[in-house]
PDB file of C-alpha atoms and ligand atoms in Angstrom:
ATOM      1  CA  MET A   5      -1.107  19.451 -13.301  1.00  0.00           C
ATOM      2  CA  LYS A   6      -2.051  16.141 -14.959  1.00  0.00           C
ATOM      3  CA  VAL A   7      -1.928  12.954 -12.997  1.00  0.00           C
ATOM      4  CA  LEU A   8      -2.441   9.339 -14.195  1.00  0.00           C
ATOM      5  CA  VAL A   9      -3.315   6.982 -11.308  1.00  0.00           C
ATOM      6  CA  THR A  10      -3.274   3.307 -11.748  1.00  0.00           C
ATOM      7  CA  GLY A  11      -5.377   0.545  -9.803  1.00  0.00           C
ATOM      8  CA  VAL A  12      -8.276   2.901  -9.240  1.00  0.00           C
ATOM      9  CA  THR A  13     -10.525  -0.110  -8.769  1.00  0.00           C
ATOM     10  CA  GLY A  14      -8.317  -0.983  -5.727  1.00  0.00           C
ATOM     11  CA  GLN A  15      -8.236   0.398  -2.230  1.00  0.00           C
ATOM     12  CA  LEU A  16      -5.492   3.104  -2.655  1.00  0.00           C
ATOM     13  CA  GLY A  17      -5.930   3.884  -6.414  1.00  0.00           C
ATOM     14  CA  PHE A  18      -9.569   4.680  -5.582  1.00  0.00           C
ATOM     15  CA  ASP A  19      -8.868   7.186  -2.807  1.00  0.00           C
ATOM     16  CA  VAL A  20      -5.975   8.610  -4.600  1.00  0.00           C
ATOM     17  CA  ALA A  21      -8.164   9.515  -7.624  1.00  0.00           C
ATOM     18  CA  ARG A  22     -10.730  10.907  -5.219  1.00  0.00           C
ATOM     19  CA  VAL A  23      -8.556  13.048  -3.251  1.00  0.00           C
ATOM     20  CA  LEU A  24      -6.989  14.579  -6.409  1.00  0.00           C
ATOM     21  CA  LYS A  25     -10.377  15.268  -8.134  1.00  0.00           C
ATOM     22  CA  GLU A  26     -11.351  16.987  -4.798  1.00  0.00           C
ATOM     23  CA  LYS A  27      -8.447  19.106  -5.390  1.00  0.00           C
ATOM     24  CA  ASN A  28      -9.477  19.889  -8.942  1.00  0.00           C
ATOM     25  CA  VAL A  29      -6.367  18.121 -10.397  1.00  0.00           C
ATOM     26  CA  GLU A  30      -6.887  16.711 -13.848  1.00  0.00           C
ATOM     27  CA  VAL A  31      -6.864  12.946 -13.273  1.00  0.00           C
ATOM     28  CA  PHE A  32      -6.765   9.983 -15.583  1.00  0.00           C
ATOM     29  CA  ALA A  33      -8.122   7.102 -13.333  1.00  0.00           C
ATOM     30  CA  ALA A  34      -6.618   4.089 -15.080  1.00  0.00           C
ATOM     31  CA  ASN A  35      -8.083   0.601 -14.645  1.00  0.00           C
ATOM     32  CA  ARG A  36      -7.273  -2.815 -16.242  1.00  0.00           C
ATOM     33  CA  ASN A  37      -9.552  -2.119 -19.217  1.00  0.00           C
ATOM     34  CA  ASP A  38      -7.379   1.105 -20.109  1.00  0.00           C
ATOM     35  CA  PHE A  39      -4.259  -0.985 -20.022  1.00  0.00           C
ATOM     36  CA  SER A  40      -2.803  -3.955 -18.281  1.00  0.00           C
ATOM     37  CA  LEU A  41       0.590  -3.298 -16.509  1.00  0.00           C
ATOM     38  CA  THR A  42       2.092  -5.951 -18.555  1.00  0.00           C
ATOM     39  CA  ASP A  43       0.905  -4.528 -21.885  1.00  0.00           C
ATOM     40  CA  TYR A  44       3.759  -2.032 -22.668  1.00  0.00           C
ATOM     41  CA  ARG A  45       2.486  -0.920 -25.972  1.00  0.00           C
ATOM     42  CA  LYS A  46      -0.948  -0.170 -24.792  1.00  0.00           C
ATOM     43  CA  ALA A  47       0.011   1.611 -21.593  1.00  0.00           C
ATOM     44  CA  GLN A  48       2.477   3.701 -23.776  1.00  0.00           C
ATOM     45  CA  GLU A  49      -0.181   4.697 -26.114  1.00  0.00           C
ATOM     46  CA  VAL A  50      -2.699   5.645 -23.370  1.00  0.00           C
ATOM     47  CA  MET A  51      -0.013   7.709 -21.732  1.00  0.00           C
ATOM     48  CA  ARG A  52       1.563   9.426 -24.756  1.00  0.00           C
ATOM     49  CA  LYS A  53      -1.945  10.671 -25.503  1.00  0.00           C
ATOM     50  CA  PHE A  54      -2.610  11.787 -21.809  1.00  0.00           C
ATOM     51  CA  LYS A  55       0.864  13.157 -21.207  1.00  0.00           C
ATOM     52  CA  PRO A  56       0.787  13.163 -17.238  1.00  0.00           C
ATOM     53  CA  ASP A  57       2.846  15.207 -15.325  1.00  0.00           C
ATOM     54  CA  VAL A  58       2.805  12.700 -12.749  1.00  0.00           C
ATOM     55  CA  ILE A  59       1.985   8.916 -12.556  1.00  0.00           C
ATOM     56  CA  ILE A  60       0.947   7.432  -9.299  1.00  0.00           C
ATOM     57  CA  HIS A  61       1.266   3.708  -9.549  1.00  0.00           C
ATOM     58  CA  ALA A  62      -0.877   2.136  -6.989  1.00  0.00           C
ATOM     59  CA  ALA A  63      -1.791  -0.898  -8.984  1.00  0.00           C
ATOM     60  CA  ALA A  64      -0.258  -4.244  -8.000  1.00  0.00           C
ATOM     61  CA  TYR A  65      -0.624  -7.976  -7.904  1.00  0.00           C
ATOM     62  CA  THR A  66      -1.635  -7.949  -4.077  1.00  0.00           C
ATOM     63  CA  ALA A  67      -2.458 -11.643  -3.356  1.00  0.00           C
ATOM     64  CA  VAL A  68       0.211 -12.364  -0.956  1.00  0.00           C
ATOM     65  CA  ASP A  69      -0.628 -16.143  -0.151  1.00  0.00           C
ATOM     66  CA  LYS A  70      -1.526 -16.989  -3.861  1.00  0.00           C
ATOM     67  CA  ALA A  71       1.652 -15.223  -5.155  1.00  0.00           C
ATOM     68  CA  GLU A  72       3.637 -18.286  -3.512  1.00  0.00           C
ATOM     69  CA  GLU A  73       2.080 -20.484  -6.503  1.00  0.00           C
ATOM     70  CA  GLU A  74       1.751 -17.710  -9.026  1.00  0.00           C
ATOM     71  CA  LYS A  75       5.341 -16.523  -8.795  1.00  0.00           C
ATOM     72  CA  GLU A  76       5.573 -15.676 -12.441  1.00  0.00           C
ATOM     73  CA  LEU A  77       2.470 -13.624 -12.553  1.00  0.00           C
ATOM     74  CA  ALA A  78       3.505 -11.769  -9.474  1.00  0.00           C
ATOM     75  CA  PHE A  79       6.999 -10.945 -10.852  1.00  0.00           C
ATOM     76  CA  LYS A  80       5.382 -10.229 -14.125  1.00  0.00           C
ATOM     77  CA  VAL A  81       2.993  -7.667 -12.779  1.00  0.00           C
ATOM     78  CA  ASN A  82       4.850  -6.130 -10.012  1.00  0.00           C
ATOM     79  CA  GLY A  83       8.403  -6.287 -11.400  1.00  0.00           C
ATOM     80  CA  GLU A  84       7.983  -6.020 -15.161  1.00  0.00           C
ATOM     81  CA  GLY A  85       4.667  -4.071 -15.061  1.00  0.00           C
ATOM     82  CA  THR A  86       6.453  -1.411 -13.037  1.00  0.00           C
ATOM     83  CA  ARG A  87       9.527  -1.431 -15.311  1.00  0.00           C
ATOM     84  CA  ASN A  88       7.188  -0.790 -18.053  1.00  0.00           C
ATOM     85  CA  LEU A  89       5.494   2.225 -16.479  1.00  0.00           C
ATOM     86  CA  ALA A  90       9.082   3.583 -15.271  1.00  0.00           C
ATOM     87  CA  LYS A  91      10.137   3.544 -18.937  1.00  0.00           C
ATOM     88  CA  ILE A  92       7.097   5.357 -20.049  1.00  0.00           C
ATOM     89  CA  ALA A  93       7.754   8.011 -17.198  1.00  0.00           C
ATOM     90  CA  LYS A  94      11.163   8.326 -18.358  1.00  0.00           C
ATOM     91  CA  GLU A  95      10.068   9.065 -22.140  1.00  0.00           C
ATOM     92  CA  LEU A  96       7.339  11.497 -21.037  1.00  0.00           C
ATOM     93  CA  ASP A  97       9.628  13.115 -18.234  1.00  0.00           C
ATOM     94  CA  SER A  98       6.664  12.363 -15.741  1.00  0.00           C
ATOM     95  CA  LYS A  99       7.213  12.255 -11.851  1.00  0.00           C
ATOM     96  CA  PHE A 100       6.794   8.728 -10.749  1.00  0.00           C
ATOM     97  CA  VAL A 101       5.181   7.586  -7.515  1.00  0.00           C
ATOM     98  CA  TYR A 102       5.693   3.903  -6.697  1.00  0.00           C
ATOM     99  CA  ILE A 103       3.773   2.225  -3.924  1.00  0.00           C
ATOM    100  CA  SER A 104       5.612  -0.456  -2.036  1.00  0.00           C
ATOM    101  CA  THR A 105       5.445  -2.364   1.102  1.00  0.00           C
ATOM    102  CA  ASP A 106       6.928  -3.457   4.568  1.00  0.00           C
ATOM    103  CA  TYR A 107       7.313  -6.817   3.014  1.00  0.00           C
ATOM    104  CA  VAL A 108      10.438  -5.867   1.447  1.00  0.00           C
ATOM    105  CA  PHE A 109      12.059  -6.188   4.735  1.00  0.00           C
ATOM    106  CA  PRO A 110      12.855  -9.387   6.714  1.00  0.00           C
ATOM    107  CA  GLY A 111      11.191  -8.217   9.769  1.00  0.00           C
ATOM    108  CA  GLU A 112      13.846  -9.204  12.243  1.00  0.00           C
ATOM    109  CA  GLY A 113      14.232  -7.720  15.783  1.00  0.00           C
ATOM    110  CA  ASP A 114      11.973  -4.714  16.976  1.00  0.00           C
ATOM    111  CA  ASN A 115      13.682  -1.487  15.727  1.00  0.00           C
ATOM    112  CA  PHE A 116      12.049   0.578  13.323  1.00  0.00           C
ATOM    113  CA  TYR A 117      13.346   0.016   9.595  1.00  0.00           C
ATOM    114  CA  ALA A 118      14.878   3.050   8.154  1.00  0.00           C
ATOM    115  CA  THR A 119      14.439   3.683   4.349  1.00  0.00           C
ATOM    116  CA  THR A 120      18.142   2.842   3.837  1.00  0.00           C
ATOM    117  CA  ASP A 121      18.182  -0.383   5.699  1.00  0.00           C
ATOM    118  CA  LYS A 122      18.873  -3.566   3.728  1.00  0.00           C
ATOM    119  CA  THR A 123      15.757  -5.160   2.064  1.00  0.00           C
ATOM    120  CA  ALA A 124      15.470  -9.140   2.113  1.00  0.00           C
ATOM    121  CA  PRO A 125      12.073 -10.201   1.483  1.00  0.00           C
ATOM    122  CA  LEU A 126      10.556 -13.232   3.072  1.00  0.00           C
ATOM    123  CA  ASN A 127       7.884 -13.996   0.489  1.00  0.00           C
ATOM    124  CA  VAL A 128       7.318 -13.943  -3.337  1.00  0.00           C
ATOM    125  CA  TYR A 129       5.100 -10.933  -3.208  1.00  0.00           C
ATOM    126  CA  GLY A 130       7.703  -8.960  -1.078  1.00  0.00           C
ATOM    127  CA  ALA A 131      10.223  -9.868  -3.574  1.00  0.00           C
ATOM    128  CA  SER A 132       8.090  -8.883  -6.719  1.00  0.00           C
ATOM    129  CA  LYS A 133       7.460  -5.613  -5.013  1.00  0.00           C
ATOM    130  CA  LEU A 134      11.111  -5.201  -4.631  1.00  0.00           C
ATOM    131  CA  MET A 135      11.738  -5.785  -8.248  1.00  0.00           C
ATOM    132  CA  GLY A 136       9.514  -3.033  -8.899  1.00  0.00           C
ATOM    133  CA  GLU A 137      11.496  -0.572  -6.502  1.00  0.00           C
ATOM    134  CA  GLU A 138      14.650  -1.674  -8.289  1.00  0.00           C
ATOM    135  CA  ALA A 139      13.318  -0.892 -11.752  1.00  0.00           C
ATOM    136  CA  VAL A 140      12.196   2.479 -10.599  1.00  0.00           C
ATOM    137  CA  ARG A 141      15.651   3.321  -9.161  1.00  0.00           C
ATOM    138  CA  GLU A 142      17.399   2.039 -12.072  1.00  0.00           C
ATOM    139  CA  ILE A 143      15.397   4.040 -14.586  1.00  0.00           C
ATOM    140  CA  LEU A 144      14.319   7.263 -13.071  1.00  0.00           C
ATOM    141  CA  GLU A 145      15.511  10.248 -11.159  1.00  0.00           C
ATOM    142  CA  LYS A 146      12.170  11.776 -10.553  1.00  0.00           C
ATOM    143  CA  TYR A 147      10.685   9.211  -8.270  1.00  0.00           C
ATOM    144  CA  PHE A 148       9.124   8.742  -5.018  1.00  0.00           C
ATOM    145  CA  ILE A 149       9.228   5.308  -3.593  1.00  0.00           C
ATOM    146  CA  VAL A 150       6.548   5.165  -0.785  1.00  0.00           C
ATOM    147  CA  ARG A 151       6.409   2.022   1.442  1.00  0.00           C
ATOM    148  CA  ILE A 152       3.281   1.446   3.317  1.00  0.00           C
ATOM    149  CA  SER A 153       1.710  -1.552   5.176  1.00  0.00           C
ATOM    150  CA  TRP A 154      -1.434  -3.102   6.441  1.00  0.00           C
ATOM    151  CA  VAL A 155      -3.751  -1.037   4.177  1.00  0.00           C
ATOM    152  CA  PHE A 156      -7.546  -0.323   4.753  1.00  0.00           C
ATOM    153  CA  GLY A 157      -9.510   1.815   2.351  1.00  0.00           C
ATOM    154  CA  VAL A 158     -13.258   2.048   1.663  1.00  0.00           C
ATOM    155  CA  ASN A 159     -13.081   0.437  -1.978  1.00  0.00           C
ATOM    156  CA  GLY A 160     -11.938  -3.072  -1.411  1.00  0.00           C
ATOM    157  CA  LYS A 161     -11.236  -6.104   0.918  1.00  0.00           C
ATOM    158  CA  ASN A 162      -8.960  -5.556   3.785  1.00  0.00           C
ATOM    159  CA  PHE A 163      -8.308  -6.731   7.668  1.00  0.00           C
ATOM    160  CA  VAL A 164     -10.886  -4.168   9.035  1.00  0.00           C
ATOM    161  CA  LYS A 165     -13.926  -5.499   7.000  1.00  0.00           C
ATOM    162  CA  THR A 166     -12.810  -9.261   7.610  1.00  0.00           C
ATOM    163  CA  MET A 167     -12.976  -8.518  11.349  1.00  0.00           C
ATOM    164  CA  LEU A 168     -16.147  -6.784  11.231  1.00  0.00           C
ATOM    165  CA  ARG A 169     -17.864  -9.596   9.359  1.00  0.00           C
ATOM    166  CA  LEU A 170     -16.075 -12.422  11.584  1.00  0.00           C
ATOM    167  CA  GLY A 171     -17.124 -10.459  14.676  1.00  0.00           C
ATOM    168  CA  LYS A 172     -20.905 -10.706  13.749  1.00  0.00           C
ATOM    169  CA  GLU A 173     -20.451 -14.491  13.019  1.00  0.00           C
ATOM    170  CA  ARG A 174     -18.184 -15.717  16.022  1.00  0.00           C
ATOM    171  CA  GLU A 175     -17.960 -15.399  19.899  1.00  0.00           C
ATOM    172  CA  GLU A 176     -14.173 -15.912  19.876  1.00  0.00           C
ATOM    173  CA  LEU A 177     -11.468 -15.039  17.345  1.00  0.00           C
ATOM    174  CA  ARG A 178      -7.831 -16.174  17.262  1.00  0.00           C
ATOM    175  CA  VAL A 179      -5.803 -13.286  15.935  1.00  0.00           C
ATOM    176  CA  VAL A 180      -1.826 -13.303  15.585  1.00  0.00           C
ATOM    177  CA  SER A 181      -0.256 -11.150  18.031  1.00  0.00           C
ATOM    178  CA  ASP A 182       3.503 -11.369  17.340  1.00  0.00           C
ATOM    179  CA  GLN A 183       3.341  -9.694  14.092  1.00  0.00           C
ATOM    180  CA  VAL A 184       3.652  -5.761  14.769  1.00  0.00           C
ATOM    181  CA  GLY A 185       3.263  -3.064  12.452  1.00  0.00           C
ATOM    182  CA  SER A 186       1.211   0.016  11.501  1.00  0.00           C
ATOM    183  CA  PRO A 187      -2.087   0.189   9.661  1.00  0.00           C
ATOM    184  CA  THR A 188      -2.473   2.785   6.651  1.00  0.00           C
ATOM    185  CA  TYR A 189      -5.712   4.392   5.837  1.00  0.00           C
ATOM    186  CA  THR A 190      -5.764   5.145   2.205  1.00  0.00           C
ATOM    187  CA  TYR A 191      -7.539   8.426   2.496  1.00  0.00           C
ATOM    188  CA  ASP A 192      -4.831   9.686   4.829  1.00  0.00           C
ATOM    189  CA  LEU A 193      -2.010   8.418   2.435  1.00  0.00           C
ATOM    190  CA  ALA A 194      -3.715   9.874  -0.639  1.00  0.00           C
ATOM    191  CA  LYS A 195      -3.809  13.324   1.031  1.00  0.00           C
ATOM    192  CA  LEU A 196       0.056  13.084   1.768  1.00  0.00           C
ATOM    193  CA  LEU A 197       0.710  11.885  -1.965  1.00  0.00           C
ATOM    194  CA  SER A 198      -1.376  14.548  -3.441  1.00  0.00           C
ATOM    195  CA  ASN A 199       0.892  16.957  -1.701  1.00  0.00           C
ATOM    196  CA  MET A 200       4.225  15.049  -2.366  1.00  0.00           C
ATOM    197  CA  ILE A 201       3.675  15.248  -6.010  1.00  0.00           C
ATOM    198  CA  THR A 202       3.706  19.019  -5.927  1.00  0.00           C
ATOM    199  CA  THR A 203       7.355  18.914  -4.796  1.00  0.00           C
ATOM    200  CA  THR A 204      10.658  17.798  -6.201  1.00  0.00           C
ATOM    201  CA  LYS A 205      11.665  16.057  -2.792  1.00  0.00           C
ATOM    202  CA  TYR A 206      12.257  12.723  -4.465  1.00  0.00           C
ATOM    203  CA  GLY A 207      13.464   9.649  -2.741  1.00  0.00           C
ATOM    204  CA  ILE A 208      12.145   6.693  -0.664  1.00  0.00           C
ATOM    205  CA  TYR A 209       9.422   7.295   2.039  1.00  0.00           C
ATOM    206  CA  HIS A 210       7.738   5.214   4.673  1.00  0.00           C
ATOM    207  CA  ALA A 211       4.289   6.316   5.003  1.00  0.00           C
ATOM    208  CA  THR A 212       2.071   4.536   7.319  1.00  0.00           C
ATOM    209  CA  ASN A 213      -0.214   6.007  10.033  1.00  0.00           C
ATOM    210  CA  GLU A 214       1.427   6.780  13.280  1.00  0.00           C
ATOM    211  CA  GLY A 215       1.657   4.264  16.292  1.00  0.00           C
ATOM    212  CA  VAL A 216       2.320   0.530  15.981  1.00  0.00           C
ATOM    213  CA  CYS A 217       0.267  -2.571  17.083  1.00  0.00           C
ATOM    214  CA  SER A 218      -0.064  -6.207  16.450  1.00  0.00           C
ATOM    215  CA  TRP A 219      -2.974  -7.653  14.468  1.00  0.00           C
ATOM    216  CA  ALA A 220      -4.769  -8.851  17.635  1.00  0.00           C
ATOM    217  CA  GLU A 221      -4.488  -5.131  19.013  1.00  0.00           C
ATOM    218  CA  PHE A 222      -5.724  -3.901  15.676  1.00  0.00           C
ATOM    219  CA  ALA A 223      -8.738  -6.367  15.731  1.00  0.00           C
ATOM    220  CA  GLU A 224      -9.290  -5.418  19.538  1.00  0.00           C
ATOM    221  CA  GLU A 225      -9.790  -1.754  18.674  1.00  0.00           C
ATOM    222  CA  ILE A 226     -11.844  -2.583  15.637  1.00  0.00           C
ATOM    223  CA  PHE A 227     -14.343  -4.400  17.907  1.00  0.00           C
ATOM    224  CA  LYS A 228     -14.115  -1.605  20.700  1.00  0.00           C
ATOM    225  CA  LEU A 229     -14.897   1.040  18.270  1.00  0.00           C
ATOM    226  CA  SER A 230     -17.996  -1.263  16.587  1.00  0.00           C
ATOM    227  CA  ASN A 231     -19.346  -2.263  19.716  1.00  0.00           C
ATOM    228  CA  ILE A 232     -18.640  -5.875  18.910  1.00  0.00           C
ATOM    229  CA  LYS A 233     -18.292  -8.308  21.978  1.00  0.00           C
ATOM    230  CA  THR A 234     -16.377 -11.002  20.244  1.00  0.00           C
ATOM    231  CA  LYS A 235     -13.421 -12.223  22.360  1.00  0.00           C
ATOM    232  CA  ILE A 236      -9.972 -11.911  20.701  1.00  0.00           C
ATOM    233  CA  ILE A 237      -7.469 -14.833  21.598  1.00  0.00           C
ATOM    234  CA  PRO A 238      -3.931 -13.752  20.849  1.00  0.00           C
ATOM    235  CA  ILE A 239      -2.031 -16.614  19.216  1.00  0.00           C
ATOM    236  CA  VAL A 240       1.550 -16.815  17.646  1.00  0.00           C
ATOM    237  CA  SER A 241       2.328 -16.831  13.866  1.00  0.00           C
ATOM    238  CA  GLU A 242       3.188 -20.507  14.029  1.00  0.00           C
ATOM    239  CA  GLU A 243      -0.580 -21.291  15.210  1.00  0.00           C
ATOM    240  CA  TYR A 244      -1.952 -19.683  11.962  1.00  0.00           C
ATOM    241  CA  PRO A 245       0.183 -21.036   9.136  1.00  0.00           C
ATOM    242  CA  THR A 246      -0.094 -19.440   5.725  1.00  0.00           C
ATOM    243  CA  PRO A 247       1.441 -20.234   2.387  1.00  0.00           C
ATOM    244  CA  ALA A 248       3.474 -16.860   2.382  1.00  0.00           C
ATOM    245  CA  LYS A 249       5.699 -16.124   5.469  1.00  0.00           C
ATOM    246  CA  ARG A 250       5.049 -12.874   6.983  1.00  0.00           C
ATOM    247  CA  PRO A 251       7.676 -10.526   8.711  1.00  0.00           C
ATOM    248  CA  LYS A 252       7.109 -10.228  12.637  1.00  0.00           C
ATOM    249  CA  ASN A 253       8.439  -6.707  12.661  1.00  0.00           C
ATOM    250  CA  SER A 254       6.902  -4.350  10.136  1.00  0.00           C
ATOM    251  CA  ARG A 255       7.873  -1.052  12.183  1.00  0.00           C
ATOM    252  CA  LEU A 256       8.689   1.479   9.609  1.00  0.00           C
ATOM    253  CA  ASP A 257      10.519   4.700  10.493  1.00  0.00           C
ATOM    254  CA  LYS A 258       9.168   7.998   9.134  1.00  0.00           C
ATOM    255  CA  ILE A 259      12.012  10.276   9.472  1.00  0.00           C
ATOM    256  CA  SER A 260      12.253  10.931   5.777  1.00  0.00           C
ATOM    257  CA  LEU A 261       8.752  12.628   5.864  1.00  0.00           C
ATOM    258  CA  ASP A 262      10.085  14.978   8.760  1.00  0.00           C
ATOM    259  CA  GLU A 263      13.451  15.529   6.862  1.00  0.00           C
ATOM    260  CA  ASN A 264      11.541  16.717   3.942  1.00  0.00           C
ATOM    261  CA  GLY A 265       8.938  18.730   5.619  1.00  0.00           C
ATOM    262  CA  PHE A 266       6.007  16.411   5.134  1.00  0.00           C
ATOM    263  CA  ASN A 267       3.478  15.852   7.854  1.00  0.00           C
ATOM    264  CA  ARG A 268       3.286  12.333   9.295  1.00  0.00           C
ATOM    265  CA  LEU A 269      -0.139  10.714   9.085  1.00  0.00           C
ATOM    266  CA  PRO A 270      -2.436  10.715  12.012  1.00  0.00           C
ATOM    267  CA  HIS A 271      -2.421   7.906  14.658  1.00  0.00           C
ATOM    268  CA  TRP A 272      -3.752   4.660  13.384  1.00  0.00           C
ATOM    269  CA  LYS A 273      -6.512   4.633  15.930  1.00  0.00           C
ATOM    270  CA  ASP A 274      -7.793   8.081  14.746  1.00  0.00           C
ATOM    271  CA  ALA A 275      -7.639   6.897  11.217  1.00  0.00           C
ATOM    272  CA  LEU A 276      -9.572   3.646  12.135  1.00  0.00           C
ATOM    273  CA  LYS A 277     -12.331   5.753  13.840  1.00  0.00           C
ATOM    274  CA  ARG A 278     -12.879   7.888  10.835  1.00  0.00           C
ATOM    275  CA  TYR A 279     -12.798   4.776   8.626  1.00  0.00           C
ATOM    276  CA  LEU A 280     -15.448   3.001  10.513  1.00  0.00           C
ATOM    277  CA  GLU A 281     -17.585   6.189  10.227  1.00  0.00           C
ATOM    278  CA  GLU A 282     -16.963   6.252   6.413  1.00  0.00           C
ATOM    279  CA  ILE A 283     -17.979   2.834   5.729  1.00  0.00           C
ATOM    280  CA  GLU A 284     -21.169   3.133   7.760  1.00  0.00           C
ATOM    281  CA  LEU A 285     -22.260   5.879   5.619  1.00  0.00           C
TER     282      LEU A 285
HETATM  283  N1  NAP B 325      -3.058  -4.141   0.802  1.00  0.00           N
HETATM  284  C1  NAP B 325      -2.158  -4.103   1.631  1.00  0.00           C
HETATM  285  O1  NAP B 325      -2.167  -4.345   2.962  1.00  0.00           O
HETATM  286  C2  NAP B 325      -0.746  -3.466   1.124  1.00  0.00           C
HETATM  287  C3  NAP B 325       0.419  -3.304   2.133  1.00  0.00           C
HETATM  288  C4  NAP B 325       1.501  -2.776   1.741  1.00  0.00           C
HETATM  289  C5  NAP B 325       1.660  -2.136   0.342  1.00  0.00           C
HETATM  290  N2  NAP B 325       0.652  -2.243  -0.555  1.00  0.00           N
HETATM  291  C6  NAP B 325       0.566  -1.818  -1.882  1.00  0.00           C
HETATM  292  O2  NAP B 325      -0.080  -0.783  -1.870  1.00  0.00           O
HETATM  293  C7  NAP B 325      -0.519  -0.494  -3.474  1.00  0.00           C
HETATM  294  C8  NAP B 325      -2.246  -0.499  -3.271  1.00  0.00           C
HETATM  295  O3  NAP B 325      -2.630  -1.549  -2.738  1.00  0.00           O
HETATM  296  P1  NAP B 325      -4.200  -1.949  -2.587  1.00  0.00           P
HETATM  297  O4  NAP B 325      -4.550  -2.750  -1.282  1.00  0.00           O
HETATM  298  O5  NAP B 325      -4.956  -0.545  -2.910  1.00  0.00           O
HETATM  299  O6  NAP B 325      -4.469  -3.053  -3.749  1.00  0.00           O
HETATM  300  P2  NAP B 325      -5.705  -3.788  -4.324  1.00  0.00           P
HETATM  301  O7  NAP B 325      -6.981  -3.251  -3.619  1.00  0.00           O
HETATM  302  O8  NAP B 325      -5.634  -5.120  -4.154  1.00  0.00           O
HETATM  303  O9  NAP B 325      -5.824  -3.356  -5.820  1.00  0.00           O
HETATM  304  C9  NAP B 325      -4.950  -3.709  -6.618  1.00  0.00           C
HETATM  305  C10 NAP B 325      -5.296  -2.922  -7.954  1.00  0.00           C
HETATM  306  O10 NAP B 325      -4.150  -3.248  -9.034  1.00  0.00           O
HETATM  307  C11 NAP B 325      -4.936  -3.626 -10.226  1.00  0.00           C
HETATM  308  N3  NAP B 325      -4.105  -4.688 -11.037  1.00  0.00           N
HETATM  309  C12 NAP B 325      -3.648  -5.821 -10.649  1.00  0.00           C
HETATM  310  N4  NAP B 325      -3.190  -6.365 -11.614  1.00  0.00           N
HETATM  311  C13 NAP B 325      -3.225  -5.703 -12.621  1.00  0.00           C
HETATM  312  C14 NAP B 325      -2.876  -5.649 -14.039  1.00  0.00           C
HETATM  313  N5  NAP B 325      -2.043  -6.677 -14.440  1.00  0.00           N
HETATM  314  N6  NAP B 325      -2.851  -4.494 -14.867  1.00  0.00           N
HETATM  315  C15 NAP B 325      -3.780  -3.488 -14.377  1.00  0.00           C
HETATM  316  N7  NAP B 325      -4.114  -3.472 -13.115  1.00  0.00           N
HETATM  317  C16 NAP B 325      -3.840  -4.330 -12.285  1.00  0.00           C
HETATM  318  C17 NAP B 325      -6.209  -4.079  -9.805  1.00  0.00           C
HETATM  319  O11 NAP B 325      -7.175  -4.258 -10.792  1.00  0.00           O
HETATM  320  P3  NAP B 325      -8.617  -5.166 -10.764  1.00  0.00           P
HETATM  321  O12 NAP B 325      -9.483  -4.579  -9.820  1.00  0.00           O
HETATM  322  O13 NAP B 325      -9.027  -5.247 -12.187  1.00  0.00           O
HETATM  323  O14 NAP B 325      -8.009  -6.602 -10.280  1.00  0.00           O
HETATM  324  C18 NAP B 325      -6.663  -3.104  -8.636  1.00  0.00           C
HETATM  325  O15 NAP B 325      -7.077  -2.041  -9.228  1.00  0.00           O
HETATM  326  C19 NAP B 325      -0.184  -1.793  -3.950  1.00  0.00           C
HETATM  327  O16 NAP B 325       1.013  -1.463  -4.909  1.00  0.00           O
HETATM  328  C20 NAP B 325       0.237  -2.717  -3.081  1.00  0.00           C
HETATM  329  O17 NAP B 325       1.352  -3.430  -3.424  1.00  0.00           O
HETATM  330  C21 NAP B 325      -0.613  -2.925  -0.067  1.00  0.00           C
END
């Protein structure tokens, strides 16, 4: 099996390429120099040459707040860029994995969102990722859309690394406690994806680590496991205004994983513990 992975300089793409190589899968680890997502011809040229059986599209414009002022670019990369790759996957008859986000939902109430629930993004980034989903659904049949949230991986910036840095600098830290969701460890997700692509169980999935928490509870656990004494002061979202509005409820139900015989990811506390060990090495 030949797999082309986009975004390998990012958190998820890096781990997906790593896990596939560990499994001796032939991988084309594509970065921006191989092709930009917005350069259809170049992407087509590279893919026609490699002829992937599977494309795992982990690259994206991910600057959530900046996207509010760079709307055009976010839509170009996440919407049109994904459409480009989907068209190429169609031409080459490759399976396609599109990584999406909890931000496609409005985050109301406190129920777990089903894969079939109505989408209604609150911010530009979420709308641009939804545009990518729509292109995939429109063009392809052999696709997996995998929605994830609160990502942390060894390669790149994330909430865990930010907390570890701030924990060394501050005695107190105000962290939002009214946004609830589930962290996703890229290594655990990469293992699931490496399994998923060997099947034909196409469709939409939610695949975060198990368990839910608020950002404040996530920070508490990071500090507990790292023996950092900084005091967390829980605050509400209104006390921490950001350019992009965030959903308060990011609970995603994983029933589609169960129904299709895939193992759910381990609990986020277990994932966090392994991640902290990994980044300490
Ligand atoms: N981070 C989260 O909390 C989160 C939550 C939900 C869903 N997701 C989704 O999960 C996936 C992986 O996220 P991540 O955190 O691993 O992202 P990341 O660390 O920000 O990495 C993004 C990757 O996309 C590449 N990229 C961006 N624009 C590109 C372009 N025009 N052409 C080619 N490559 C481009 C980047 O390349 P450069 O290094 O060259 O810039 C980088 O490799 C994304 O689809 C994201 O939308 C993320």
